[in-house]
Short mmCIF file of C-alpha atoms and ligand atoms in Angstrom, two decimals:
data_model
loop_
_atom_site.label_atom_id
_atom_site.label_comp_id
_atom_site.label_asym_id
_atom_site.label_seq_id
_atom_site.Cartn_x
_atom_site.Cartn_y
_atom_site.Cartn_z
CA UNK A 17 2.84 -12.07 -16.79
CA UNK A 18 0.06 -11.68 -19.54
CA UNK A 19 1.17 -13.10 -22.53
CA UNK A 20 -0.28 -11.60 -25.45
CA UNK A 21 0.69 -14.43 -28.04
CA UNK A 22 -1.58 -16.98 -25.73
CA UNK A 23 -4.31 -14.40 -25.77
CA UNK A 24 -4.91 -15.06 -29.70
CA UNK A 25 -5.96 -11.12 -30.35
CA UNK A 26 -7.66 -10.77 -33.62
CA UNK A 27 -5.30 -8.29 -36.21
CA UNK A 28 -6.36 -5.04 -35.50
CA UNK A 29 -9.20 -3.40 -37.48
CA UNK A 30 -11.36 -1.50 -35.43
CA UNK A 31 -8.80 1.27 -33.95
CA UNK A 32 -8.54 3.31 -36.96
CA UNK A 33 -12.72 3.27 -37.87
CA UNK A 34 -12.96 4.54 -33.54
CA UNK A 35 -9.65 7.24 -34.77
CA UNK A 36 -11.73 8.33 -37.92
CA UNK A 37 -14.34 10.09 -35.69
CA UNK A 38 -12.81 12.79 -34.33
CA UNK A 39 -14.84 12.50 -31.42
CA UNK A 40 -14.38 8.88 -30.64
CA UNK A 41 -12.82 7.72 -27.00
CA UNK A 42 -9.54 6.25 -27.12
CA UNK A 43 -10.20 4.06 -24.03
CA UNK A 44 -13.71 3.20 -25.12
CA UNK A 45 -12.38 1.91 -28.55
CA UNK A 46 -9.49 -0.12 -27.28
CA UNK A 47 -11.88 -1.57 -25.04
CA UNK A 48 -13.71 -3.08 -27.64
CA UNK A 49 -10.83 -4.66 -28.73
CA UNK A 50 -12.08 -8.60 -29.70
CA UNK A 51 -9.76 -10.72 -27.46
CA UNK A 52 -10.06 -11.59 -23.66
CA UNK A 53 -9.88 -9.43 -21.10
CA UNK A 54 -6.47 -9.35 -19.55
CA UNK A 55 -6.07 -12.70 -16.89
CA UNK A 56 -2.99 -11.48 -14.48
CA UNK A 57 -1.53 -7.83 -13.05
CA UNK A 58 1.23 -6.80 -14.73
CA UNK A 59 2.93 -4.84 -11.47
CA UNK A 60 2.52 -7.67 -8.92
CA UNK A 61 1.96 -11.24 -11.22
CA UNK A 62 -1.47 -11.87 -9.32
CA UNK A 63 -4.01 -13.68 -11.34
CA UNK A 64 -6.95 -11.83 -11.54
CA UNK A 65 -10.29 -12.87 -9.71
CA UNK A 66 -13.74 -12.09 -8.99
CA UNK A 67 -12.67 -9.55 -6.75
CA UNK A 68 -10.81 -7.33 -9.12
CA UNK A 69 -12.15 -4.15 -10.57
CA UNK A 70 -13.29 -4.43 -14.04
CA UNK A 71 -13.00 -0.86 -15.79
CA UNK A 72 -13.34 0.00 -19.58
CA UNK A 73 -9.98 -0.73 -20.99
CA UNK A 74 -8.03 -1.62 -17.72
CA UNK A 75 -8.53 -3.84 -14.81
CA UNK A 76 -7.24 -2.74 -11.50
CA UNK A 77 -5.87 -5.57 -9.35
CA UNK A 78 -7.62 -6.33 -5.79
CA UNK A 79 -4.10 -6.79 -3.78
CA UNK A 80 -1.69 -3.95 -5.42
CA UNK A 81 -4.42 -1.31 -6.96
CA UNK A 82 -2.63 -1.12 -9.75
CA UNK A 83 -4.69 -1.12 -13.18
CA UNK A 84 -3.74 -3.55 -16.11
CA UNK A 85 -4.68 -2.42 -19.38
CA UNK A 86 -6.98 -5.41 -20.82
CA UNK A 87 -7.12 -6.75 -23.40
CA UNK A 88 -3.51 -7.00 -23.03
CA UNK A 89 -2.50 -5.68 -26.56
CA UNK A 90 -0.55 -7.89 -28.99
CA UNK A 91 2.97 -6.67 -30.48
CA UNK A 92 1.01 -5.82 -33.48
CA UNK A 93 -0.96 -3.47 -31.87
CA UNK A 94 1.20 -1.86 -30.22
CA UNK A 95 3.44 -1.06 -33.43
CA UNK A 96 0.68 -0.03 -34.84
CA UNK A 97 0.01 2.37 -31.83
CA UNK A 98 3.64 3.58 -31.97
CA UNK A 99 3.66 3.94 -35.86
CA UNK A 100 5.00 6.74 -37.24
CA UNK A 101 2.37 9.27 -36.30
CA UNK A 102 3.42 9.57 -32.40
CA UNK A 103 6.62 10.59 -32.72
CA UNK A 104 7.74 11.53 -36.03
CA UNK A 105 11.42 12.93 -37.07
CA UNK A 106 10.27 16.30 -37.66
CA UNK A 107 8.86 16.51 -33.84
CA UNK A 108 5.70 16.15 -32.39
CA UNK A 109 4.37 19.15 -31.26
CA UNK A 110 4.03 22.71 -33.53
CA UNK A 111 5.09 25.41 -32.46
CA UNK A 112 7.09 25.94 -28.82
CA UNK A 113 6.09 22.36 -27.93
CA UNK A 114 8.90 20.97 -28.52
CA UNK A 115 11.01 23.29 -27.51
CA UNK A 116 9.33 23.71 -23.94
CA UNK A 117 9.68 19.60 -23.72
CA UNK A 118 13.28 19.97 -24.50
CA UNK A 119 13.78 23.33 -21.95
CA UNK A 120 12.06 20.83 -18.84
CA UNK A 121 14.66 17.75 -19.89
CA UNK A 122 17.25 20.51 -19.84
CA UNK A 123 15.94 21.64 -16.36
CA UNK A 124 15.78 18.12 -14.95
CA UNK A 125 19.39 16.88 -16.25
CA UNK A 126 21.24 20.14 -14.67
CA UNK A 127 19.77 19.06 -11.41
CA UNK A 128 20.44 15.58 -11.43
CA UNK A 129 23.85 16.43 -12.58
CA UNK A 130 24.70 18.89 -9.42
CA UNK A 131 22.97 15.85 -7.01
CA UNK A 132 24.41 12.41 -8.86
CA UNK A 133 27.55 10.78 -7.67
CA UNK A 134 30.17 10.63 -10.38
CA UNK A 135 29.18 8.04 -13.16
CA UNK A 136 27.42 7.56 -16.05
CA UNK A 137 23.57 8.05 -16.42
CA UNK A 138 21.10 5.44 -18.50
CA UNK A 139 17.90 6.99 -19.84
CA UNK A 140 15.54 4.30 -20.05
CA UNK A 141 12.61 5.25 -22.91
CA UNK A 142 15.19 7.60 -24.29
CA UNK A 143 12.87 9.28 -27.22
CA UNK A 144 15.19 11.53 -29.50
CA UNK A 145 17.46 11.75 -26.42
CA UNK A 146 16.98 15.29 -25.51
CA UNK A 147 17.52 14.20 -22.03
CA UNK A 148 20.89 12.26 -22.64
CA UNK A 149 22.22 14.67 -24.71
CA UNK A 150 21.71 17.57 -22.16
CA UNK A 151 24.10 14.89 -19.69
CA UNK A 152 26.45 14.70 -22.53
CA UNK A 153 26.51 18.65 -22.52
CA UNK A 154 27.90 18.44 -18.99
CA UNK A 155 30.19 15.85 -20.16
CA UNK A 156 28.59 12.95 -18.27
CA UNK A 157 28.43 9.56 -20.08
CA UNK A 158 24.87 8.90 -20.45
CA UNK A 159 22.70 6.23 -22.38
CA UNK A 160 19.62 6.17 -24.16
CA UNK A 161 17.48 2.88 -24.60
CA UNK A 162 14.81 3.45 -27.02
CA UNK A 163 13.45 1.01 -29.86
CA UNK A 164 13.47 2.11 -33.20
CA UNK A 165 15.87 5.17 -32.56
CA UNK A 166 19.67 5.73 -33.38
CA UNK A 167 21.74 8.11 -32.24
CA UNK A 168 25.69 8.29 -30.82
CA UNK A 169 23.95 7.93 -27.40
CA UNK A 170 21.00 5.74 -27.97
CA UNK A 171 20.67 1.79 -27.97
CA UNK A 172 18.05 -0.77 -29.19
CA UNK A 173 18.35 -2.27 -26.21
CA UNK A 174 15.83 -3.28 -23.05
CA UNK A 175 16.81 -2.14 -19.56
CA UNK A 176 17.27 -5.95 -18.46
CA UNK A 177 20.31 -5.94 -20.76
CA UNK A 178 22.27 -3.52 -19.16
CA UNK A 179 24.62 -4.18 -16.93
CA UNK A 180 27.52 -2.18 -14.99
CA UNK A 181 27.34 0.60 -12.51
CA UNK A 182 25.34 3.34 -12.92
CA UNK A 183 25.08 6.97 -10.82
CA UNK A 184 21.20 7.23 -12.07
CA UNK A 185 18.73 5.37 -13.77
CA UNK A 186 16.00 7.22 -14.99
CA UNK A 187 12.51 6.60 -16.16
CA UNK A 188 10.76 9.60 -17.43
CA UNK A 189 7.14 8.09 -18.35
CA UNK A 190 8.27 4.79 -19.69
CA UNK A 191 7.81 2.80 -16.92
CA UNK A 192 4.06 2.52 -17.73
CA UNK A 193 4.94 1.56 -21.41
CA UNK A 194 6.86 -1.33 -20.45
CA UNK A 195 5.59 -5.20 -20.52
CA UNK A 196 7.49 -6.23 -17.36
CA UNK A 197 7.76 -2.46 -15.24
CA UNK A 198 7.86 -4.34 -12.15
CA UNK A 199 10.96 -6.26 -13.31
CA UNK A 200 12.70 -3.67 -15.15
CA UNK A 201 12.44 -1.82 -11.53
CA UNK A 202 14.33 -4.48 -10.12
CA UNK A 203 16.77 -4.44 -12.35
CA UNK A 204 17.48 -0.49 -12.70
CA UNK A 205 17.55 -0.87 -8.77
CA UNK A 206 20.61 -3.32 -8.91
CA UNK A 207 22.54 -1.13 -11.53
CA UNK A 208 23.21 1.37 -9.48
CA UNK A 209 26.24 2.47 -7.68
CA UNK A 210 26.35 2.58 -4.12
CA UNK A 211 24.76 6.77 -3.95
CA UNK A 212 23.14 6.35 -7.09
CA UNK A 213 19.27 7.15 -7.63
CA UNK A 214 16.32 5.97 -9.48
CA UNK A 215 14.49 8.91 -10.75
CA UNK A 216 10.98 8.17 -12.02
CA UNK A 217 8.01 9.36 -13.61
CA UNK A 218 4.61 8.56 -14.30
CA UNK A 219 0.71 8.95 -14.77
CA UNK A 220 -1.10 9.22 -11.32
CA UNK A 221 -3.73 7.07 -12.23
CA UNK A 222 -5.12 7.90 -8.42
CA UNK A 223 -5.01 11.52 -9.00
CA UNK A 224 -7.98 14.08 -8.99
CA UNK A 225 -8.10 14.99 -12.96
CA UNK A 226 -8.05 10.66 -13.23
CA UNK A 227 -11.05 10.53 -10.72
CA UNK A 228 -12.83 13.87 -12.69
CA UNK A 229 -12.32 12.77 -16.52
CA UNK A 230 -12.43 8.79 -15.70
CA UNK A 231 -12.47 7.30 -19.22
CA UNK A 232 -10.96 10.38 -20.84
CA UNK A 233 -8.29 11.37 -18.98
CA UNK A 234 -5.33 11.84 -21.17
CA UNK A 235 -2.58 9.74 -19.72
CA UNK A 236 -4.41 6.25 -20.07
CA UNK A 237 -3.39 6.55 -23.48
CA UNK A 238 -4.41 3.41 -24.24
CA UNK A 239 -2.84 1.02 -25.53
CA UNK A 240 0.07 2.65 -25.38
CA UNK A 241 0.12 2.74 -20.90
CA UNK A 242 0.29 -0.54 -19.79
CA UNK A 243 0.41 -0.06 -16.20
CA UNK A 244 -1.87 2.86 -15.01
CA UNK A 245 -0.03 3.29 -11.13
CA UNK A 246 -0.79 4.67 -7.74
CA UNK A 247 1.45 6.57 -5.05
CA UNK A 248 1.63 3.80 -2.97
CA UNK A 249 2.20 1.12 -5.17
CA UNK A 250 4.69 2.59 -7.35
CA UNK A 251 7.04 4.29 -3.23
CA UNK A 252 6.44 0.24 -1.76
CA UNK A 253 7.86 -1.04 -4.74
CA UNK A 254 10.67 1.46 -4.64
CA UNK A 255 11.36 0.72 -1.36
CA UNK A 256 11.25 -3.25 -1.51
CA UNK A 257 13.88 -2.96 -3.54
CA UNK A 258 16.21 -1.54 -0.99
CA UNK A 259 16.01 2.71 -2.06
CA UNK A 260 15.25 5.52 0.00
CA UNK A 261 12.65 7.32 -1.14
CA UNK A 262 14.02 10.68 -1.03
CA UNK A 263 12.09 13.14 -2.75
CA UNK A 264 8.26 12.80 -4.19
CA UNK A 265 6.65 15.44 -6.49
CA UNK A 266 3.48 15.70 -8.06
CA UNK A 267 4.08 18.08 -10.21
CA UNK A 268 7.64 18.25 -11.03
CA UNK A 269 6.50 15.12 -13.72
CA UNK A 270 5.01 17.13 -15.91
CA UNK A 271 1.60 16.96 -17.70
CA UNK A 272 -0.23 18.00 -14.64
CA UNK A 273 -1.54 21.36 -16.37
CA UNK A 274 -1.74 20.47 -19.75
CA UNK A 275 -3.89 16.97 -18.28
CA UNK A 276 -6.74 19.52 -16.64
CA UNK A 277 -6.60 21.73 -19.92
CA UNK A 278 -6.81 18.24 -22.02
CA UNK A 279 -9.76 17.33 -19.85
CA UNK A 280 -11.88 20.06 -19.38
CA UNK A 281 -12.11 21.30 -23.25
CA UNK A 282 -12.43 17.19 -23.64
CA UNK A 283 -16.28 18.03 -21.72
CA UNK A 284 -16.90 20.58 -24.54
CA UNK A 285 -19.70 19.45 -27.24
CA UNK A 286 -17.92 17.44 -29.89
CA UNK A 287 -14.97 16.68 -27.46
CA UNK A 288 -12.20 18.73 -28.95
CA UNK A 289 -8.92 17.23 -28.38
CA UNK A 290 -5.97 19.95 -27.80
CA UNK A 291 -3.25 16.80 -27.59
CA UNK A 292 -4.21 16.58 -31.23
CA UNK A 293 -4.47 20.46 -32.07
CA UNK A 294 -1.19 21.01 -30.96
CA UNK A 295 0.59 18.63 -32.47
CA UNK A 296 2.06 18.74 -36.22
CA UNK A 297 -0.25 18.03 -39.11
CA UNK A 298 2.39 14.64 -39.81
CA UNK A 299 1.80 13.69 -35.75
CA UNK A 300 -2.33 13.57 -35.18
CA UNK A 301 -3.85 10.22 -35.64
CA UNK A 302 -6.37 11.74 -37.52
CA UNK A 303 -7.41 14.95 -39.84
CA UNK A 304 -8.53 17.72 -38.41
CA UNK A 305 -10.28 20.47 -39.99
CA UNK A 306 -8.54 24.13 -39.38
CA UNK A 307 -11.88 25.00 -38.04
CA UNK A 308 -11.94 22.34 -35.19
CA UNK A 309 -8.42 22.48 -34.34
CA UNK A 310 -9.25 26.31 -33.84
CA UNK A 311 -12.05 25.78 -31.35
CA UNK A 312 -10.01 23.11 -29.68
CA UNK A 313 -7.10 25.82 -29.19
CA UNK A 314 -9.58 29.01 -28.43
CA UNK A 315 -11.09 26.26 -25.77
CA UNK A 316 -7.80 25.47 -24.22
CA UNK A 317 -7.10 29.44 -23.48
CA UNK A 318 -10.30 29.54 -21.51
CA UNK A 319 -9.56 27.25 -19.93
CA UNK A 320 -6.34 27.76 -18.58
CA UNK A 321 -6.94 29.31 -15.56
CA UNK A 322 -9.44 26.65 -14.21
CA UNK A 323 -6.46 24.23 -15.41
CA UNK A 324 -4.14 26.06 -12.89
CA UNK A 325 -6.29 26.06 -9.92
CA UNK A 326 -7.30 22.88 -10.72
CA UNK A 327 -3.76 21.92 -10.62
CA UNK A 328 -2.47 23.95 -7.55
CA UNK A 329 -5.60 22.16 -5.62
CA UNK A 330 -4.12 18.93 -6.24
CA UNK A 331 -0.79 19.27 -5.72
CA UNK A 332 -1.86 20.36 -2.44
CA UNK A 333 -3.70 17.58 -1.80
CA UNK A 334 -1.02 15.46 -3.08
CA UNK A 335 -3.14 14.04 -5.79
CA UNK A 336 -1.23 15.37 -8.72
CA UNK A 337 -1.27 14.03 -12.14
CA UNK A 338 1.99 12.97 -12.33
CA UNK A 339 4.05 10.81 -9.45
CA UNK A 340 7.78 11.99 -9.88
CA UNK A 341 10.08 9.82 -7.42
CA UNK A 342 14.02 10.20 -6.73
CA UNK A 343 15.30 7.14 -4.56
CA UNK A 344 18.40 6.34 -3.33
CA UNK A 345 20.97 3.56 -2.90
CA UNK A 346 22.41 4.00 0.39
CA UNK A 347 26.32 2.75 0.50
CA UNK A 348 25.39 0.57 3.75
CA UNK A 349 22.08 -0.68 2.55
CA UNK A 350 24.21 -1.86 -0.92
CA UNK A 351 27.13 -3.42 1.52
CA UNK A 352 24.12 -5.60 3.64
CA UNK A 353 23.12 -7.00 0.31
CA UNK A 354 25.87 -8.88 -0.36
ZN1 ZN B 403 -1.41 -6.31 -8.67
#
């Protein structure tokens, strides 16, 4: 795995100068982070080589296709990409933001409940638990792991220190925030109870609004994504690990919508940025005059209908934004482990 201590990253400086400018790339001004560009793939361990593909921010590994965000970013950078700002107590998002985000978790949980064996359910990348505590509402045991958070159902705790049987194990974009995602796979895959399912989702890094807005799509979210994943990578992983792969969506993620809105009102002059607009004044990384955050809202109406056909063509094409998986552990295939 990368490590970021060997890497020697200069303190960060230069992310909140790129922030200032309310125009400035994300991707472009992690890229410029001073440090080395990132030496190994952090889905499949391969040491990069001539052969990989360098892009701004990421490289994307020859033998898996999955992207690595380089430089690999130092603990410090990342707490200072996960400081207060992204998710504060008061929510992120104005308005019916977050109460649409917690309507979807509700959505998700009362279907997993009716399809899950008996058993408790861990949330891994828990956030204010909306999703465990719509579990708890059914009266299943769930857990939350989530740094920095407290709550009666949320732990401090990585997924490698779990242990016990569990009827899901779900990763609801946190996979690609995760150092090790490869290993924490593994070892979701081996907590669950013969019946039980992984239920994933992530960033299509493959997907059409990735190929269209290329440096600006929203879910690189750099530094933040470590792992930018494909379809095929993320099922053959899935499936290495003994699961069925029973269902795959690529829209019932999420984000799929809101990513074409975010990107085509990101081509406007000035590059208005309705992931800031929307969220509260406490949440942006940066100000925003009334005026801007106007235009950036009045832009996203517009284009909402090109957003929605731009979304139902690439569902079709299965090329959504978001890769949601649900995979099994068969009782036989859990038996011819042992
Ligand atoms: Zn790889």
């Amino acid at each position: 795995m990368p490590n970021a201590k060997s890497l020697a990253i200069r303190p960060e400086g230069r992310r909140n100068k790129g922030r200032s400018r309310r125009e400035s790339n994300n991707t472009l001004a992690y890229s410029r982070t001073n440090a080395r560009a990132t030496v190994q793939c952090a889905w499949c361990d391969r040491r990069f080589d001539g052969t990989d593909e360098y892009l701004t921010g990421r490289v994307r590994c020859a033998r898996c296709g999955v992207a690595t965000t380089s430089p690999w970013p130092s603990d410090e950078q990342l707490s200072a990409a996960y400081a207060d700002w992204y998710r504060p107590e008061s929510g992120r998002f104005s308005g019916l933001g977050d109460k649409v985000l917690r309507r979807t978790r509700s959505a998700l949980a009362d279907r997993l409940h009716r399809v899950l064996p008996p058993g408790p359910v861990l949330d891994v990348g828990a956030g204010d638990g909306t999703l465990v505590d719509a579990f708890v509402r059914h009266g299943r045991d769930a857990v939350g792991l989530e740094p920095h958070a407290s709550g009666p159902h949320i732990r401090n705790a990585e997924v490698e220190d779990v242990d016990g049987n569990w009827s899901a194990v779900i990763f609801w974009h946190s996979l690609e925030h995760l150092r090790r995602p490869a290993r924490a796979l593994s070892h979701a895959a081996a907590l669950l109870s013969p019946g039980g399912t992984l239920v994933i989702a992530v960033p299509n890094a493959t997907s059409l609004q990735a190929r269209v807005f290329g440096d600006r799509w929203l879910a690189l979210d750099l530094p933040r994504h470590l792992v930018h994943l494909s379809p095929p990578a993320l099922v053959s992983k899935v499936e290495a690990l003994g699961l069925r792969v029973e269902r795959v969506s690529y829209l019932r993620g999420g984000q799929v919508v809101f990513g074409w809105a975010h990107g085509l009102v990101g081509k406007l002059p000035g590059h208005p940025d309705v992931y800031e607009a929307i969220r509260r004044t406490e949440a942006r990384q940066a100000a925003q005059s009334p005026a801007f955050r106007l235009y950036a809202l009045a832009a996203a109406v517009v284009a909402l209908p090109f957003a929605l056909a731009a979304t139902a063509v690439e569902v079709a094409a299965r090329a959504g934004g978001t890769i949601y998986i649900e995979a099994r552990r068969e009782p036989a295939t859990e038996e011819s482990r042992r």
